[in-house]
Amino acid sequence: MNELLLFLLPVGAALLFLLLGWSWEQGRQRPQKKAAGLVSIIIPAYNSSATIGQTLQSAANSAYHNKEIIVVNDTPDSTRQLCRKYGAIYLENKQRLGKANALNQAAKQARGSVLVFLDADTVIHKDAIGMLAAWFADGSVAAVQPRYGVHNSGLLPSLLAVEDRLNQSFFKTSMFFGTMLGFRGCCIAVSRSAFERLGGWSDTIIEDIDFCAKAVRNGYKVLYEPHAYAETAEPATFSAMVRQKVRWGKGAWHVFRNHYRLYLTRPQFLIYMSAYIFVLIALVVAITWHLWMVLPALALGTMAHIAMLSRNGGQKRSMLLVPVYAAAFLPVISVCYLRGILGAIMDRRKGRPELDLDSW
């Protein structure tokens, strides 16, 4: 009986999340008017000359014609020539400012009423800009997240693609409650008026999640637009992935510490954390009551939970990776996040700065 209940717990949660996400998709009203105002596409660069060319090409080829492209570079390299090729405005910082400060500097030079922030390893579909910009006719909307996939190949990026689809399933479920509590900054459209009112990007590790929390706390909505599409690059090596997840764990601790009242009063937070909560339950049950025999049941339930929620947009071949992700990869990622959280706590106790660019 215990085994059955522990299997049904994550499966039932997945069914509930899917139902809420489906209900949102069926009932949502898309913008009636197409956007027409100037959109500023802002691309931060740091040692990005190998990838930024395809990013610039995708931005230049966007079907939305009333746009400007701005690249802000923290390193002198061949990016200037690529900007000239694609008609982008080029800004170069005399010293490394970090992503948040570089984006804030570029936003001051931008003329658009909508700002689209696009990472230098991300490409955007030709129709995405118009779909995102149309939402800002509603003044209560601060930001809009497109659907995103992974464009680099390999086992590790494919496993991370499972995580990406899982997160975006949570985006849909969160939208049932009116707004998301987090977005991924690889491609995000932001209202200029909201951006300025909220003070732009904070000088923090995960400035995208922090901005989202600030927006919701100030009465704005942050939306998900699954019909707009972008593709980003995930870490291709294990060491790069570990560094990313540890860094995100550190950033998550700082953001939670600053906005915990928001998170603890919103159901979206539990939705985002569900898979990690099930892993934690399994460990607590096994260690506290020595019920190791229930671990397979909860593991299978968690696997089903992830498979059900990450099915959208996933090919059959990538779905075969779900057991690997649930059984091996998710625990590794959880350890990386935990390491980052503990590192952030220790850094704070020792008076170290939150953002250390030399460690990136």
XYZ file of C-alpha atoms in Angstrom:
360
model
C 0.000 0.000 0.000
C 2.823 2.432 0.876
C 4.512 1.658 -2.422
C 1.313 2.269 -4.397
C 0.656 5.591 -2.666
C 4.211 6.793 -3.270
C 3.888 5.851 -6.945
C 0.535 7.593 -7.322
C 1.669 10.806 -5.588
C 3.882 12.136 -8.424
C 1.648 10.626 -11.113
C -1.396 12.367 -9.659
C 0.528 15.642 -9.394
C 1.528 15.368 -13.058
C -2.087 14.765 -14.103
C -3.207 17.800 -12.092
C -0.488 20.009 -13.608
C -1.361 18.842 -17.129
C -5.057 19.517 -16.518
C -4.361 23.046 -15.266
C -2.039 23.754 -18.198
C -4.576 22.386 -20.679
C -7.320 24.497 -19.098
C -5.161 27.620 -19.486
C -4.406 26.852 -23.148
C -8.068 26.270 -23.952
C -9.267 29.436 -22.260
C -6.554 31.960 -23.027
C -7.289 34.972 -25.223
C -4.483 35.886 -27.622
C -3.887 39.550 -28.586
C -6.318 40.869 -31.193
C -3.978 43.521 -32.607
C -0.593 43.009 -34.164
C 2.311 44.983 -32.737
C 3.592 47.876 -34.843
C 5.950 49.862 -32.594
C 9.728 49.784 -32.654
C 11.280 46.706 -31.024
C 14.876 46.786 -29.789
C 16.653 43.417 -29.875
C 19.536 43.547 -27.394
C 22.262 40.883 -27.491
C 24.955 40.729 -24.780
C 28.291 39.271 -25.880
C 31.285 37.942 -23.978
C 33.727 35.724 -25.883
C 30.778 35.012 -28.179
C 32.259 35.473 -31.655
C 31.855 31.748 -32.432
C 28.079 31.741 -31.856
C 26.773 35.280 -32.228
C 26.752 35.164 -36.030
C 23.759 32.823 -36.185
C 22.042 34.859 -33.462
C 22.448 38.055 -35.477
C 21.269 36.305 -38.620
C 18.087 35.070 -36.934
C 17.364 38.546 -35.543
C 17.997 40.216 -38.909
C 15.757 37.680 -40.685
C 12.836 38.279 -38.328
C 9.558 38.941 -40.121
C 9.021 41.891 -37.780
C 10.543 44.765 -39.745
C 10.223 47.704 -37.327
C 13.220 46.735 -35.232
C 16.750 47.644 -34.278
C 19.485 45.230 -33.223
C 21.967 46.261 -30.547
C 24.992 44.205 -29.503
C 26.807 45.124 -26.291
C 30.211 43.451 -26.058
C 32.302 42.919 -22.927
C 35.324 41.688 -24.936
C 37.068 43.093 -28.030
C 36.871 40.456 -30.784
C 35.456 39.933 -34.279
C 31.894 40.693 -33.146
C 32.134 44.245 -34.519
C 32.549 42.927 -38.076
C 29.591 40.590 -37.697
C 27.435 43.481 -36.471
C 28.392 45.495 -39.516
C 27.396 42.567 -41.748
C 23.902 42.316 -40.234
C 23.268 46.026 -39.688
C 23.414 45.880 -35.892
C 24.421 48.741 -33.602
C 27.670 47.832 -31.835
C 28.531 48.933 -28.296
C 31.770 47.905 -26.595
C 32.450 48.291 -22.898
C 35.918 49.423 -21.886
C 35.870 46.919 -19.022
C 33.808 43.846 -18.268
C 30.519 44.897 -16.682
C 28.784 41.543 -16.435
C 25.572 40.593 -18.206
C 23.076 42.610 -16.145
C 25.017 45.885 -16.237
C 25.862 45.467 -19.919
C 22.182 44.951 -20.758
C 21.179 47.985 -18.705
C 23.717 50.126 -20.570
C 22.424 48.907 -23.931
C 18.802 49.482 -22.881
C 19.626 53.155 -22.294
C 20.699 53.414 -25.946
C 17.674 51.502 -27.248
C 14.739 53.392 -28.772
C 12.073 50.678 -28.791
C 8.974 50.480 -26.609
C 9.584 46.731 -26.396
C 12.986 45.287 -25.504
C 13.835 41.741 -26.587
C 16.871 40.379 -24.758
C 18.527 37.581 -26.716
C 21.572 35.577 -25.622
C 24.477 35.335 -28.052
C 24.042 31.553 -28.390
C 20.288 31.718 -29.059
C 18.400 31.923 -32.355
C 14.841 33.164 -32.714
C 12.165 32.038 -35.174
C 11.212 34.612 -37.789
C 7.644 35.097 -36.468
C 8.502 35.167 -32.758
C 9.165 38.909 -32.325
C 5.724 39.899 -33.575
C 3.993 37.296 -31.402
C 5.815 38.453 -28.288
C 5.452 42.192 -28.929
C 1.686 41.951 -29.484
C 1.092 41.195 -25.801
C 2.331 44.597 -24.644
C -0.850 46.351 -25.721
C -1.860 45.255 -22.204
C -0.036 47.630 -19.860
C -0.106 45.095 -17.022
C 2.266 42.773 -18.903
C 5.919 43.197 -17.933
C 7.506 40.343 -19.878
C 6.696 37.485 -22.247
C 8.651 34.222 -22.511
C 8.626 32.257 -25.794
C 8.818 28.493 -26.021
C 12.437 27.422 -26.427
C 14.325 24.338 -27.514
C 17.941 23.210 -27.763
C 19.901 23.517 -31.009
C 23.173 21.805 -30.096
C 23.420 18.013 -30.234
C 24.886 15.378 -27.944
C 23.820 13.311 -24.945
C 24.188 16.072 -22.364
C 22.255 18.757 -24.320
C 19.554 16.139 -24.999
C 19.228 15.402 -21.276
C 19.053 19.116 -20.537
C 16.358 19.408 -23.221
C 14.205 17.070 -21.102
C 14.629 19.509 -18.212
C 13.747 22.437 -20.487
C 10.503 20.793 -21.611
C 9.675 19.925 -18.010
C 10.128 23.561 -16.968
C 7.968 24.790 -19.832
C 5.204 22.426 -18.835
C 5.379 24.143 -15.446
C 5.134 27.501 -17.264
C 1.766 26.433 -18.681
C 0.535 25.233 -15.315
C 1.666 28.474 -13.682
C -0.243 30.495 -16.270
C -3.461 28.940 -14.955
C -2.835 31.137 -11.896
C -2.330 34.272 -14.043
C 1.440 34.718 -14.161
C 4.752 32.911 -14.117
C 7.164 33.382 -11.219
C 10.282 32.753 -13.285
C 11.509 32.811 -16.852
C 14.679 31.942 -18.716
C 16.577 34.967 -19.964
C 18.017 33.372 -23.122
C 15.129 35.050 -24.963
C 12.661 37.339 -23.215
C 10.547 40.283 -24.372
C 10.100 43.088 -21.839
C 7.955 46.220 -21.754
C 10.253 49.235 -21.725
C 8.018 51.143 -19.319
C 7.974 48.203 -16.881
C 11.721 47.722 -17.318
C 12.419 51.322 -16.360
C 9.928 51.348 -13.479
C 11.489 48.189 -12.012
C 15.019 49.533 -12.319
C 16.180 47.197 -15.084
C 18.206 44.075 -14.421
C 19.599 43.649 -10.919
C 23.319 43.026 -10.524
C 22.764 39.461 -9.371
C 23.623 35.956 -10.577
C 20.235 35.042 -12.065
C 18.960 38.469 -12.982
C 16.124 36.986 -15.062
C 14.439 35.228 -12.119
C 14.984 38.275 -9.916
C 13.365 40.578 -12.501
C 10.366 38.264 -12.763
C 9.895 38.307 -8.988
C 10.158 42.112 -8.909
C 7.577 42.377 -11.683
C 5.021 40.133 -9.977
C 5.542 41.843 -6.618
C 4.771 45.178 -8.298
C 1.508 43.957 -9.798
C 2.704 43.032 -13.291
C 2.071 39.795 -15.175
C 4.774 37.670 -16.781
C 3.361 35.549 -19.599
C 4.270 32.450 -21.594
C 3.696 32.445 -25.379
C 4.164 28.862 -26.636
C 3.572 29.787 -30.285
C 6.687 31.989 -30.375
C 9.844 29.904 -30.603
C 13.570 30.238 -29.967
C 16.453 27.769 -29.678
C 19.372 28.072 -27.296
C 22.583 26.167 -26.600
C 22.946 24.016 -23.510
C 26.308 23.111 -21.926
C 28.069 20.453 -24.012
C 30.425 19.170 -21.302
C 29.747 17.824 -17.830
C 32.067 20.354 -16.167
C 30.323 23.272 -17.907
C 26.942 21.915 -16.835
C 28.084 21.568 -13.217
C 29.382 25.159 -13.191
C 26.082 26.398 -14.621
C 23.903 24.532 -12.122
C 26.073 25.486 -9.134
C 25.924 29.114 -10.268
C 22.146 28.895 -10.659
C 21.894 27.313 -7.207
C 23.788 30.267 -5.734
C 21.589 32.694 -7.593
C 18.411 30.894 -6.540
C 19.351 31.255 -2.878
C 19.877 35.008 -3.203
C 16.636 35.491 -5.142
C 14.659 33.378 -2.668
C 16.134 35.308 0.255
C 15.057 38.594 -1.356
C 11.585 37.468 -2.443
C 10.650 34.564 -0.141
C 7.338 36.142 0.867
C 6.244 36.068 -2.773
C 7.279 32.452 -3.326
C 5.800 31.079 -0.125
C 2.376 32.551 -0.912
C 2.095 31.380 -4.538
C 1.165 27.846 -5.713
C 3.439 28.286 -8.742
C 6.472 27.882 -6.498
C 5.463 24.379 -5.405
C 4.763 23.515 -9.039
C 8.266 24.550 -10.100
C 9.803 22.572 -7.251
C 7.680 19.413 -7.559
C 10.256 17.038 -9.067
C 12.857 18.064 -6.477
C 10.281 17.703 -3.704
C 9.640 14.091 -4.747
C 13.374 13.330 -4.683
C 13.557 14.867 -1.190
C 10.548 12.854 0.014
C 12.195 9.655 -1.205
C 15.398 10.392 0.684
C 13.613 11.412 3.901
C 11.367 8.333 3.876
C 14.264 5.999 3.154
C 16.634 7.463 5.738
C 14.172 8.220 8.533
C 12.074 5.053 8.453
C 14.580 2.777 6.692
C 11.935 2.027 4.088
C 14.359 1.536 1.242
C 11.900 -0.758 -0.535
C 9.634 2.216 -1.298
C 12.340 3.993 -3.275
C 11.658 2.077 -6.521
C 7.962 2.972 -6.336
C 8.648 6.664 -5.823
C 11.404 6.581 -8.449
C 9.019 5.065 -11.000
C 6.360 7.586 -10.051
C 8.804 10.469 -10.428
C 9.894 9.046 -13.778
C 6.277 8.941 -14.928
C 5.771 12.483 -13.573
C 8.677 13.779 -15.669
C 7.709 11.774 -18.764
C 4.141 13.066 -18.706
C 5.137 16.696 -18.215
C 8.068 16.731 -20.670
C 6.269 15.019 -23.547
C 5.304 18.254 -25.368
C 7.696 19.030 -28.193
C 9.804 15.959 -27.453
C 10.698 13.432 -30.146
C 10.412 9.709 -29.393
C 14.193 9.339 -29.303
C 14.586 12.104 -26.713
C 11.745 10.686 -24.627
C 13.802 7.511 -24.218
C 16.188 9.635 -22.149
C 13.535 10.327 -19.497
C 14.473 7.257 -17.385
C 18.131 8.337 -17.485
C 17.151 11.887 -16.562
C 14.904 10.842 -13.665
C 17.095 8.084 -12.242
C 20.564 9.584 -12.659
C 20.578 13.114 -14.035
C 18.011 14.760 -11.753
C 19.853 13.665 -8.581
C 23.128 15.023 -10.014
C 21.492 18.353 -10.841
C 19.935 18.453 -7.372
C 23.368 17.992 -5.795
C 24.765 20.805 -7.970
C 21.965 23.139 -6.916
C 22.465 22.180 -3.266
C 26.185 22.837 -3.588
C 25.412 26.271 -5.003
C 22.938 27.072 -2.222
C 25.403 26.049 0.477
C 28.129 28.036 -1.282
C 25.917 31.135 -1.310
C 25.221 30.772 2.411
C 28.937 30.405 3.184
C 29.841 33.362 0.944
C 27.322 35.526 2.770
C 28.682 34.482 6.169
C 32.215 35.336 5.042
C 31.181 38.680 3.537
C 32.002 37.718 -0.036
C 30.190 39.521 -2.890
C 27.276 37.728 -4.495
C 28.478 38.345 -8.045
C 32.098 37.393 -8.745
C 32.770 37.682 -12.481
C 36.218 36.115 -12.124
C 34.639 32.822 -11.068
C 32.547 32.488 -14.249
